[in-house]
XYZ file of C-alpha atoms in Angstrom:
686
model
C -22.144 -51.624 15.914
C -23.894 -52.331 12.619
C -23.800 -55.858 11.257
C -23.657 -57.063 7.693
C -26.794 -58.513 6.181
C -26.735 -61.995 4.707
C -26.763 -60.495 1.213
C -23.722 -58.322 2.052
C -21.739 -61.314 3.273
C -22.688 -63.442 0.270
C -21.620 -60.665 -2.102
C -18.227 -60.282 -0.397
C -17.642 -64.048 -0.471
C -18.602 -64.084 -4.135
C -16.068 -61.332 -4.898
C -13.233 -63.260 -3.221
C -14.224 -66.525 -4.886
C -14.468 -64.842 -8.263
C -10.984 -63.363 -7.963
C -9.378 -66.543 -6.619
C -10.687 -68.604 -9.532
C -10.520 -66.136 -12.390
C -6.921 -66.836 -13.377
C -7.365 -70.588 -13.610
C -10.735 -70.509 -15.377
C -10.726 -67.529 -17.719
C -10.528 -68.028 -21.469
C -8.141 -66.053 -23.627
C -9.929 -63.045 -25.091
C -8.004 -63.377 -28.341
C -9.719 -65.927 -30.631
C -7.854 -68.981 -31.890
C -7.995 -67.821 -35.501
C -5.428 -65.221 -34.339
C -3.484 -67.062 -31.632
C -2.993 -70.332 -33.497
C -1.310 -68.968 -36.662
C 0.845 -66.615 -34.605
C 1.974 -69.448 -32.310
C 2.870 -71.588 -35.330
C 4.710 -68.879 -37.260
C 6.598 -67.044 -34.496
C 10.163 -68.353 -34.315
C 12.508 -68.369 -31.353
C 15.275 -69.634 -33.650
C 15.034 -66.645 -35.993
C 14.848 -64.247 -33.046
C 17.987 -65.808 -31.544
C 19.747 -65.488 -34.886
C 18.965 -61.756 -34.914
C 20.381 -61.541 -31.384
C 23.700 -62.974 -32.563
C 23.911 -60.370 -35.337
C 22.972 -57.404 -33.143
C 25.446 -58.301 -30.379
C 28.338 -57.874 -32.821
C 27.888 -54.103 -32.708
C 28.973 -51.761 -29.909
C 25.672 -49.872 -29.946
C 26.051 -47.215 -27.287
C 23.985 -44.049 -27.530
C 24.899 -41.486 -30.207
C 27.447 -43.856 -31.778
C 28.248 -45.225 -35.215
C 27.639 -48.729 -33.834
C 23.972 -47.926 -33.131
C 23.489 -46.741 -36.714
C 25.168 -49.839 -38.172
C 22.983 -52.140 -36.072
C 19.890 -50.208 -37.193
C 20.889 -50.661 -40.835
C 21.115 -54.427 -40.273
C 17.558 -54.483 -38.850
C 16.302 -52.238 -41.643
C 17.751 -54.618 -44.225
C 15.935 -57.538 -42.607
C 12.662 -55.584 -42.511
C 12.985 -54.768 -46.204
C 13.675 -58.442 -46.965
C 10.404 -59.329 -45.252
C 8.482 -56.753 -47.274
C 8.301 -54.023 -44.619
C 9.553 -50.989 -46.497
C 7.974 -48.113 -44.589
C 11.047 -47.648 -42.390
C 12.496 -44.352 -41.188
C 15.590 -43.431 -39.190
C 15.256 -40.065 -37.473
C 18.226 -38.115 -36.103
C 18.305 -35.621 -33.242
C 21.276 -33.463 -32.326
C 23.213 -34.860 -29.387
C 26.168 -32.911 -28.061
C 25.847 -32.869 -24.287
C 24.288 -29.406 -24.404
C 21.071 -29.412 -26.471
C 18.016 -30.024 -24.303
C 14.754 -31.760 -25.127
C 12.409 -30.914 -22.263
C 14.548 -31.774 -19.193
C 16.832 -34.243 -20.994
C 20.313 -33.635 -22.438
C 21.441 -36.400 -24.822
C 25.158 -37.206 -24.561
C 28.114 -36.516 -26.790
C 29.060 -39.226 -29.250
C 32.090 -41.371 -28.396
C 34.539 -43.680 -30.134
C 37.671 -45.470 -28.966
C 40.531 -47.492 -30.428
C 42.310 -48.839 -27.369
C 42.172 -48.801 -23.588
C 44.203 -50.719 -21.024
C 44.624 -50.481 -17.262
C 47.541 -52.119 -15.463
C 48.567 -52.431 -11.851
C 52.339 -51.886 -11.967
C 53.094 -51.907 -8.211
C 53.283 -53.873 -5.956
C 52.656 -56.513 -8.653
C 52.195 -56.299 -12.391
C 48.682 -57.304 -13.449
C 46.421 -56.283 -16.304
C 43.107 -55.129 -14.859
C 41.220 -54.032 -17.980
C 41.395 -54.250 -21.781
C 38.956 -52.576 -24.163
C 39.960 -54.937 -26.957
C 39.237 -58.059 -24.905
C 36.458 -56.795 -22.618
C 34.693 -53.785 -24.205
C 32.803 -52.804 -21.046
C 36.023 -52.487 -19.083
C 36.692 -49.096 -20.714
C 34.039 -46.673 -19.523
C 32.164 -45.073 -22.401
C 33.178 -41.451 -22.876
C 36.809 -42.025 -21.864
C 39.344 -39.705 -23.492
C 42.893 -40.227 -24.738
C 45.379 -40.499 -21.875
C 48.677 -42.123 -20.915
C 49.178 -41.685 -17.162
C 50.622 -43.409 -14.124
C 49.660 -42.702 -10.541
C 48.746 -43.850 -7.062
C 45.251 -45.181 -6.387
C 43.029 -44.123 -3.470
C 40.028 -46.156 -2.351
C 36.831 -44.181 -1.722
C 33.741 -46.165 -0.778
C 31.121 -44.490 -2.989
C 32.655 -41.394 -4.532
C 29.513 -39.719 -5.860
C 28.974 -37.215 -3.030
C 31.091 -34.234 -1.892
C 31.276 -35.601 1.657
C 32.998 -38.754 0.366
C 36.083 -36.624 -0.298
C 36.255 -34.834 3.046
C 39.894 -34.701 4.168
C 41.077 -36.688 1.118
C 43.332 -35.250 -1.599
C 42.688 -37.062 -4.879
C 44.435 -34.627 -7.212
C 46.792 -36.451 -9.581
C 45.626 -39.883 -8.359
C 43.338 -42.687 -9.466
C 40.053 -43.142 -7.592
C 38.797 -46.662 -6.848
C 35.101 -46.495 -5.947
C 31.740 -48.278 -6.128
C 29.510 -45.370 -7.180
C 28.257 -44.890 -10.722
C 31.339 -44.073 -12.796
C 29.984 -40.903 -14.415
C 29.048 -39.419 -11.044
C 32.368 -40.407 -9.449
C 34.177 -38.836 -12.409
C 32.211 -35.611 -12.032
C 33.028 -35.325 -8.310
C 36.559 -36.704 -8.314
C 38.039 -35.751 -11.681
C 36.208 -32.676 -12.936
C 35.827 -31.006 -9.536
C 38.951 -32.253 -7.723
C 41.555 -33.054 -10.371
C 41.929 -36.816 -10.057
C 43.625 -38.610 -12.954
C 40.766 -41.008 -13.645
C 38.242 -43.391 -12.133
C 38.191 -47.154 -11.559
C 34.845 -48.597 -10.472
C 33.526 -52.016 -9.493
C 30.358 -53.663 -8.167
C 30.386 -53.789 -4.371
C 29.413 -56.771 -2.244
C 25.823 -55.570 -1.906
C 25.367 -55.820 -5.668
C 25.164 -59.390 -6.977
C 27.448 -60.755 -4.270
C 27.484 -64.278 -5.711
C 29.047 -63.044 -8.982
C 32.465 -61.586 -8.019
C 33.859 -61.603 -11.562
C 31.204 -59.376 -13.168
C 32.519 -56.363 -15.070
C 29.825 -53.751 -15.359
C 28.892 -51.392 -18.189
C 28.936 -47.692 -17.303
C 29.524 -44.354 -19.016
C 30.825 -40.884 -18.185
C 28.228 -39.052 -20.300
C 30.052 -35.703 -19.964
C 28.235 -32.474 -20.721
C 29.647 -30.172 -23.383
C 31.007 -27.728 -20.789
C 32.862 -30.616 -19.102
C 34.520 -31.846 -22.272
C 37.913 -30.253 -21.633
C 38.185 -31.719 -18.113
C 36.955 -35.201 -19.022
C 39.559 -37.959 -18.642
C 38.701 -41.651 -18.431
C 37.272 -44.487 -16.410
C 37.700 -48.243 -16.193
C 35.487 -50.996 -14.806
C 37.110 -53.963 -13.105
C 35.790 -57.046 -11.334
C 35.182 -57.089 -7.608
C 37.861 -59.799 -7.300
C 40.496 -57.482 -8.779
C 39.233 -54.507 -6.776
C 39.593 -56.471 -3.548
C 43.194 -57.345 -4.427
C 43.930 -53.603 -4.630
C 42.013 -52.904 -1.413
C 43.929 -55.654 0.392
C 47.278 -54.103 -0.562
C 46.062 -50.664 0.541
C 44.838 -52.026 3.895
C 48.338 -53.419 4.463
C 49.816 -49.959 3.986
C 51.271 -50.562 0.530
C 51.030 -48.039 -2.271
C 49.284 -49.320 -5.371
C 50.390 -47.735 -8.644
C 48.259 -47.958 -11.779
C 49.019 -47.153 -15.404
C 46.249 -46.257 -17.863
C 46.526 -45.839 -21.613
C 43.481 -44.805 -23.636
C 42.795 -43.695 -27.192
C 39.280 -42.305 -27.209
C 37.363 -39.169 -28.026
C 33.991 -37.493 -27.693
C 32.397 -35.749 -30.647
C 29.184 -33.927 -31.448
C 26.766 -36.495 -32.768
C 23.111 -37.491 -33.102
C 20.841 -39.821 -31.198
C 18.737 -41.890 -33.583
C 15.381 -43.618 -33.593
C 14.199 -46.146 -36.176
C 10.530 -46.667 -36.881
C 8.789 -49.223 -39.106
C 5.049 -49.400 -39.689
C 2.418 -51.757 -41.044
C -0.249 -49.236 -41.947
C -3.815 -49.633 -40.738
C -6.595 -50.047 -43.289
C -9.457 -48.288 -41.458
C -7.856 -46.142 -38.763
C -4.313 -45.434 -39.985
C -3.971 -42.481 -37.606
C -4.447 -44.734 -34.588
C -1.444 -46.807 -33.563
C -0.286 -49.694 -31.413
C 3.437 -49.586 -30.618
C 6.042 -52.167 -29.717
C 9.297 -50.475 -28.731
C 12.665 -51.568 -27.424
C 16.020 -49.900 -26.999
C 18.603 -50.904 -29.576
C 21.432 -49.155 -27.778
C 23.897 -50.748 -25.405
C 27.421 -51.979 -25.198
C 28.830 -54.991 -27.022
C 27.530 -57.680 -26.578
C 24.454 -56.658 -24.508
C 22.632 -59.823 -25.538
C 19.588 -59.925 -23.292
C 19.882 -56.194 -22.626
C 18.701 -55.428 -25.173
C 19.577 -57.285 -28.342
C 16.832 -59.688 -27.266
C 14.158 -56.970 -27.244
C 15.340 -55.503 -30.550
C 15.419 -58.961 -32.125
C 12.007 -59.836 -30.704
C 10.459 -56.762 -32.300
C 11.910 -57.771 -35.663
C 10.465 -61.258 -35.281
C 7.018 -59.918 -34.329
C 7.077 -57.652 -37.395
C 8.150 -60.526 -39.661
C 5.488 -62.867 -38.284
C 2.572 -60.468 -38.658
C 3.679 -59.351 -42.127
C 4.013 -62.933 -43.363
C 0.614 -63.965 -42.009
C -0.942 -60.941 -43.734
C 0.875 -61.567 -47.018
C -0.238 -65.210 -46.998
C -3.867 -64.186 -46.354
C -3.925 -66.040 -43.041
C -4.635 -62.859 -41.096
C -6.304 -59.740 -42.504
C -4.314 -56.475 -42.489
C -4.597 -54.507 -39.241
C -7.287 -51.847 -39.038
C -5.024 -49.650 -36.904
C -1.373 -48.970 -37.653
C 1.288 -51.169 -36.078
C 4.467 -49.242 -35.249
C 7.781 -50.869 -34.333
C 10.096 -48.399 -32.647
C 13.783 -49.170 -32.105
C 14.815 -46.484 -29.651
C 17.851 -44.930 -28.071
C 16.868 -45.473 -24.459
C 15.534 -42.281 -22.860
C 17.964 -39.956 -24.644
C 16.503 -40.738 -28.064
C 12.922 -41.404 -27.036
C 12.540 -37.993 -25.389
C 13.632 -36.057 -28.528
C 11.318 -38.296 -30.584
C 8.386 -37.437 -28.313
C 9.458 -33.788 -28.499
C 9.237 -33.972 -32.311
C 5.967 -35.968 -32.304
C 3.484 -34.298 -29.937
C 0.685 -36.128 -31.765
C 1.667 -39.356 -29.965
C -0.692 -38.634 -27.061
C -3.703 -38.658 -29.391
C -2.569 -41.269 -31.902
C -1.180 -44.096 -29.786
C -3.662 -46.356 -27.989
C -1.164 -48.569 -26.167
C 2.470 -49.684 -26.203
C 4.610 -52.649 -25.227
C 8.236 -52.129 -24.258
C 10.424 -55.165 -25.030
C 13.367 -54.889 -22.628
C 15.312 -58.066 -21.827
C 12.850 -60.646 -23.141
C 15.013 -63.705 -23.887
C 16.590 -64.887 -20.630
C 17.392 -68.550 -20.229
C 15.500 -69.096 -16.971
C 17.998 -71.631 -15.612
C 21.218 -69.818 -16.516
C 19.972 -66.468 -15.232
C 17.848 -67.792 -12.330
C 15.033 -65.677 -13.708
C 11.364 -65.422 -14.658
C 9.282 -63.386 -17.095
C 7.353 -60.371 -15.824
C 5.478 -57.397 -17.099
C 4.919 -54.165 -15.238
C 1.471 -52.683 -14.771
C 0.769 -49.057 -15.583
C 0.957 -46.628 -12.641
C -2.277 -45.769 -10.827
C -2.192 -42.333 -12.441
C -2.875 -44.094 -15.761
C -5.390 -46.922 -15.211
C -5.725 -49.038 -18.343
C -7.350 -52.113 -19.842
C -3.852 -53.008 -21.104
C -2.890 -54.575 -17.770
C -5.744 -57.076 -17.662
C -5.640 -57.840 -21.374
C -1.919 -58.600 -21.221
C -2.295 -60.736 -18.099
C -5.045 -62.662 -19.871
C -2.775 -63.325 -22.870
C 0.204 -64.160 -20.643
C -1.833 -66.675 -18.631
C -2.967 -68.266 -21.868
C 0.631 -68.383 -23.146
C 1.681 -70.308 -20.041
C -0.999 -72.912 -20.783
C 0.246 -73.505 -24.333
C 3.641 -74.927 -23.415
C 5.357 -73.067 -26.252
C 8.951 -74.150 -26.925
C 11.458 -73.916 -29.750
C 13.440 -76.747 -31.299
C 16.767 -75.400 -30.050
C 15.280 -73.893 -26.899
C 14.678 -75.017 -23.343
C 11.759 -77.058 -22.044
C 11.346 -75.092 -18.826
C 7.812 -74.161 -17.748
C 6.868 -70.560 -18.452
C 7.250 -68.817 -15.081
C 5.792 -65.328 -14.996
C 4.793 -62.575 -12.608
C 2.695 -59.448 -12.961
C 4.266 -56.654 -10.943
C 3.169 -53.179 -10.020
C 4.514 -50.219 -11.946
C 8.299 -50.051 -12.051
C 10.525 -47.746 -14.076
C 13.935 -48.166 -15.650
C 13.068 -48.086 -19.347
C 11.206 -46.164 -22.040
C 7.659 -47.155 -21.010
C 8.160 -44.590 -18.224
C 8.162 -41.771 -20.786
C 4.922 -42.916 -22.427
C 3.098 -43.506 -19.124
C 4.025 -40.026 -17.924
C 0.994 -37.859 -17.205
C 1.965 -35.361 -19.905
C 1.951 -38.080 -22.606
C -0.717 -40.433 -21.273
C -0.059 -43.530 -23.378
C -0.442 -46.770 -21.376
C 2.767 -48.751 -21.818
C 3.975 -51.973 -20.196
C 7.518 -53.273 -19.909
C 7.971 -56.956 -20.748
C 11.210 -58.376 -19.421
C 13.194 -60.483 -16.968
C 15.449 -59.745 -13.989
C 18.993 -60.809 -14.801
C 22.152 -60.938 -12.643
C 24.282 -60.363 -15.759
C 22.437 -57.150 -16.630
C 24.826 -54.306 -17.580
C 27.898 -56.545 -17.465
C 30.229 -58.115 -20.011
C 28.746 -61.492 -19.085
C 25.450 -60.602 -20.811
C 26.188 -62.903 -23.754
C 24.078 -64.770 -26.370
C 24.536 -68.128 -24.647
C 22.186 -66.874 -21.925
C 19.407 -66.164 -24.442
C 16.811 -68.927 -24.806
C 14.904 -69.520 -28.044
C 11.848 -70.819 -26.183
C 11.594 -67.758 -23.959
C 11.996 -65.489 -26.987
C 9.155 -67.313 -28.724
C 6.831 -66.999 -25.707
C 7.365 -63.287 -25.164
C 7.179 -62.535 -28.882
C 3.894 -64.453 -28.976
C 2.497 -62.289 -26.172
C 3.591 -59.095 -27.919
C 2.399 -60.116 -31.376
C -0.952 -61.415 -30.102
C -1.700 -58.367 -27.969
C -0.582 -55.935 -30.643
C -2.586 -57.503 -33.447
C -5.699 -57.968 -31.287
C -5.711 -54.310 -30.256
C -5.122 -53.188 -33.828
C -8.394 -54.860 -34.890
C -10.519 -54.541 -31.751
C -14.043 -53.156 -32.164
C -17.198 -52.967 -30.069
C -17.381 -56.708 -29.355
C -13.798 -56.706 -28.100
C -14.430 -53.525 -26.104
C -17.213 -55.305 -24.185
C -15.061 -58.405 -23.634
C -12.209 -56.285 -22.296
C -14.523 -54.214 -20.081
C -16.058 -57.387 -18.598
C -12.602 -58.787 -17.891
C -11.496 -55.556 -16.210
C -14.673 -55.440 -14.105
C -14.197 -59.023 -12.916
C -10.586 -58.393 -11.941
C -11.447 -55.043 -10.354
C -13.309 -56.725 -7.511
C -10.282 -58.808 -6.571
C -7.921 -55.859 -6.631
C -10.237 -53.785 -4.460
C -10.570 -56.668 -1.996
C -6.780 -56.912 -1.819
C -6.471 -53.161 -1.166
C -9.064 -53.337 1.627
C -7.283 -56.288 3.196
C -4.037 -54.275 3.405
C -5.864 -51.291 4.870
C -7.589 -53.356 7.538
C -4.289 -54.964 8.493
C -2.790 -51.480 8.839
C -5.702 -50.513 11.130
C -5.125 -53.618 13.236
C -1.444 -52.724 13.597
C -2.196 -49.146 14.693
C -4.179 -49.553 17.902
C -1.442 -48.006 20.046
C -3.559 -44.921 20.603
C -6.904 -43.438 19.688
C -5.151 -41.021 17.334
C -3.090 -43.678 15.498
C -6.174 -45.843 14.952
C -8.132 -42.860 13.642
C -5.323 -41.977 11.197
C -5.188 -45.588 9.956
C -8.974 -45.534 9.478
C -8.742 -42.247 7.590
C -6.009 -43.703 5.348
C -8.117 -46.820 4.737
C -11.064 -44.743 3.544
C -8.699 -42.736 1.350
C -7.254 -45.908 -0.159
C -10.755 -47.222 -0.851
C -11.704 -43.983 -2.601
C -8.774 -44.093 -4.992
C -9.080 -47.844 -5.549
C -12.537 -47.288 -6.965
C -11.370 -44.305 -9.025
C -8.628 -46.511 -10.484
C -10.930 -49.421 -11.291
C -13.652 -47.176 -12.708
C -11.141 -45.610 -15.095
C -9.730 -49.031 -15.979
C -13.136 -50.244 -17.179
C -13.825 -46.982 -19.030
C -10.464 -47.183 -20.821
C -11.897 -49.996 -22.978
C -14.142 -47.371 -24.642
C -11.211 -46.611 -26.943
C -12.262 -49.646 -29.017
C -16.033 -48.992 -29.014
C -17.684 -48.054 -32.290
C -21.318 -47.517 -31.288
C -23.468 -45.832 -28.646
C -24.916 -49.074 -27.268
C -21.456 -50.357 -26.451
C -20.535 -47.040 -24.869
C -23.654 -47.182 -22.717
C -22.973 -50.749 -21.607
C -19.377 -50.003 -20.572
C -20.329 -46.783 -18.777
C -23.079 -48.613 -16.858
C -20.680 -51.424 -15.975
C -18.183 -48.924 -14.552
C -20.899 -47.084 -12.621
C -22.089 -50.346 -11.050
C -18.905 -50.433 -8.984
C -20.523 -47.816 -6.755
C -22.752 -50.500 -5.184
C -19.697 -52.501 -4.229
C -18.003 -49.376 -2.850
C -20.775 -48.824 -0.322
C -20.377 -52.359 1.007
C -16.633 -51.943 1.508
C -17.063 -48.536 3.164
C -19.473 -50.080 5.653
C -17.079 -52.936 6.351
C -14.115 -50.616 7.020
C -16.201 -48.357 9.250
C -17.544 -51.325 11.208
C -14.022 -52.692 11.663
C -12.852 -49.294 12.908
C -15.693 -49.248 15.436
C -14.860 -52.787 16.543
C -11.158 -52.028 17.096
C -11.928 -48.766 18.898
C -14.431 -50.422 21.235
C -12.067 -53.304 21.904
C -9.271 -50.855 22.793
C -11.440 -48.505 24.841
C -11.210 -45.648 22.322
C -13.812 -43.227 21.056
C -14.523 -43.158 17.309
C -14.304 -40.010 15.207
C -15.756 -38.804 11.941
C -13.156 -38.050 9.275
C -12.231 -34.366 9.070
C -9.422 -32.290 7.544
C -6.725 -30.734 9.727
C -5.371 -27.228 9.116
C -2.384 -28.472 7.093
C -4.724 -30.410 4.805
C -7.085 -27.468 4.398
C -4.156 -25.289 3.360
C -2.860 -27.881 0.851
C -6.356 -28.157 -0.605
C -6.119 -24.559 -1.815
C -2.972 -25.074 -3.953
C -3.317 -26.471 -7.471
C 0.038 -27.046 -9.221
C 0.472 -27.257 -13.006
C 3.482 -28.236 -15.074
C 5.378 -25.656 -17.093
C 6.082 -26.287 -20.783
C 9.587 -27.637 -20.117
C 8.236 -30.420 -17.886
C 6.970 -32.941 -20.393
C 7.661 -36.671 -20.210
C 9.312 -37.905 -17.028
C 11.893 -35.779 -15.285
C 15.576 -36.376 -16.055
C 17.417 -37.372 -12.882
C 20.125 -34.794 -13.645
C 17.863 -31.795 -14.176
C 17.213 -30.865 -10.551
C 20.922 -31.167 -9.766
C 21.768 -28.899 -12.711
C 19.286 -26.293 -11.517
C 19.569 -26.547 -7.734
C 22.873 -28.320 -7.000
C 23.755 -31.724 -5.574
C 22.267 -30.886 -2.159
C 18.802 -31.152 -3.683
C 19.049 -34.937 -3.357
C 19.086 -34.620 0.429
C 16.064 -32.335 0.358
C 13.827 -34.900 -1.345
C 12.238 -37.238 1.212
C 10.086 -39.396 -1.069
C 11.284 -42.307 -3.196
C 11.626 -42.329 -6.980
C 8.309 -44.039 -7.717
C 6.438 -41.594 -5.494
C 8.243 -38.665 -7.160
C 7.168 -40.000 -10.555
C 3.532 -40.333 -9.518
C 3.442 -36.927 -7.832
C 4.486 -35.428 -11.170
C 1.882 -37.482 -13.023
C -0.906 -36.199 -10.787
C 0.187 -32.597 -11.358
C -2.401 -32.021 -14.055
C -4.047 -28.709 -13.160
C -7.045 -30.551 -11.678
C -5.628 -32.091 -8.510
C -4.726 -29.896 -5.556
C -1.758 -30.823 -3.377
C -3.930 -32.716 -0.897
C -5.459 -34.708 -3.762
C -1.962 -35.550 -5.004
C -0.815 -36.621 -1.564
C -3.893 -38.803 -1.106
C -3.555 -40.385 -4.553
C 0.086 -41.418 -4.085
C -0.649 -42.556 -0.512
C -3.356 -44.881 -1.800
C -0.806 -46.333 -4.228
C 2.372 -46.485 -2.129
C 1.178 -46.245 1.452
C 0.717 -43.129 3.613
C 3.053 -40.280 2.626
C 3.638 -37.255 4.896
C 1.873 -34.253 3.370
C 4.850 -32.024 4.212
C 7.168 -34.251 2.125
C 4.857 -34.076 -0.888
C 4.525 -30.301 -0.539
C 8.303 -29.950 -0.133
C 8.943 -31.929 -3.340
C 6.450 -29.855 -5.320
C 8.111 -26.699 -3.970
C 11.448 -28.026 -5.252
C 9.894 -28.563 -8.688
C 8.535 -25.022 -8.527
C 11.938 -23.609 -7.602
C 13.451 -25.432 -10.594
C 10.914 -23.818 -12.925
C 9.049 -27.061 -13.595
C 5.815 -26.248 -11.775
C 3.712 -23.196 -11.076
C 0.567 -22.687 -9.013
C -2.789 -21.776 -10.516
């Protein structure tokens, strides 16, 4: 067995030491002549005031409330001297498609109440008092009937042997899906849903926000839904378990109508490169109040815009060289049509921040700040730059007069979906975008109120967004080198962490000669894609370079990773040999099996309809509900498989890339998923 030289060992120790100390010792890349005025001017109090105003509107998608809230923000922008503001409308009727997405019908309601009338009389829901208790999309009705408890209610098998026609359904599944299965397909009167014990168990009185989102062809069969607390649901379930009939009465005045989804955009135009943009986005839509989700993000964007504009107007900061765009979106269903109408985004936009739930009071919500990294399919400088700024923010101790004094707790997490950054990071768009937010137990419930929004936390996250946005808007060759150096330093630590996981997996797979060989093969695969990821991360800083010397430096820096790669390859191979010898196994050279050779010959490409991320409903529309059972990989892996379908990667490449990111994935499951996409008309083979 080969042994490491002294130089090899010293280099590896240096890499670990460098990574372990980098967070505590690194200096913020953004100079103090930018960070100091922003930290002084940015106001958590003003941002909280905007939150109060925005939460007064019921801002669901394709509604009049969204438009009214947008007009309030537009008025504030104009007051601050930002007049280049545009509201764009896109038809939304439950039928028109933008790529794979179908924006919903508009909806409005006057009243909605749900009562239990037997065996006791008890009001369970009131739209007037608790707006989220009436499910969005509910139609006019005045009905009385028996209630049946169905555990989930979203799948055909949930109804096996159960007649729900003319009855209420009490279930825990998503209301729109329960309504589609129980009401539209089986004739139930309506749906009552609640959060089960596996969802936020310690909060039994939460009343969630959900919607029916009926399609145009379902309009005539659409009825209504109500959300109730788990406490009230368990009262009903207790009566049913005792053999008593429970009778409910629902009265609703509501209607769907053909409408528009809207997007509002405001810009501070760049002086040198106006066609290049940095975006901060956040979804304005949601129910009333929806304070942290996402009045906080919408308010934070307004405060960032105000701060930067004031500092420019007062000659404290120069105007940005690249354009700053603030984009108040209709989550997913408005962003997709906007991307459909603006194909230039891929070339114009350098990076984006997504403000989604940025103001949580850390004590009241038992929370912390986080931002998500870009997926491995889109390596970017943005991750390291933002972590650098976030670390610096934590050291400042920023607070607001009316805010908390809690320390700034933050985490950097791997890519996660759930908001509009997903659409920008998609392989067909290719704009690196990070979500800045907080986990929150009151998310999507009526208890998401302004009292749980903290001025200090708003100030901190707005500072991160404003600082990063302005820095990128003015970055040139000097900044490109600084960013590249930062990425290179952090790259070594990330690679070391990947290798550590791989070697642990090898150690845990010494059951047989074959299992150890497979673990070794996966380790080498992981190493390969780790270096591809880090190489591209360093090279992504070239977007700011303005001269050939800088380009050359950054390209050489990225290429120098190859020396480190050879050291790690030797270490993994030596460890494989050690484990094999210890276990009495023979070692093998890495080769492809027949399944892999076959997959290597197939190169998938997306069809024109498959742009931005895939709507979760599209495959069901095309192939039926059974398609969900056919897919064996999780949502994040599905997303990355699609991102690597670029006409360059064959199916084996795609499998290996997602396995390096999410752990070994069976090749047959990846191939099966791509075949499903092909059957749905989303993919074809070259």
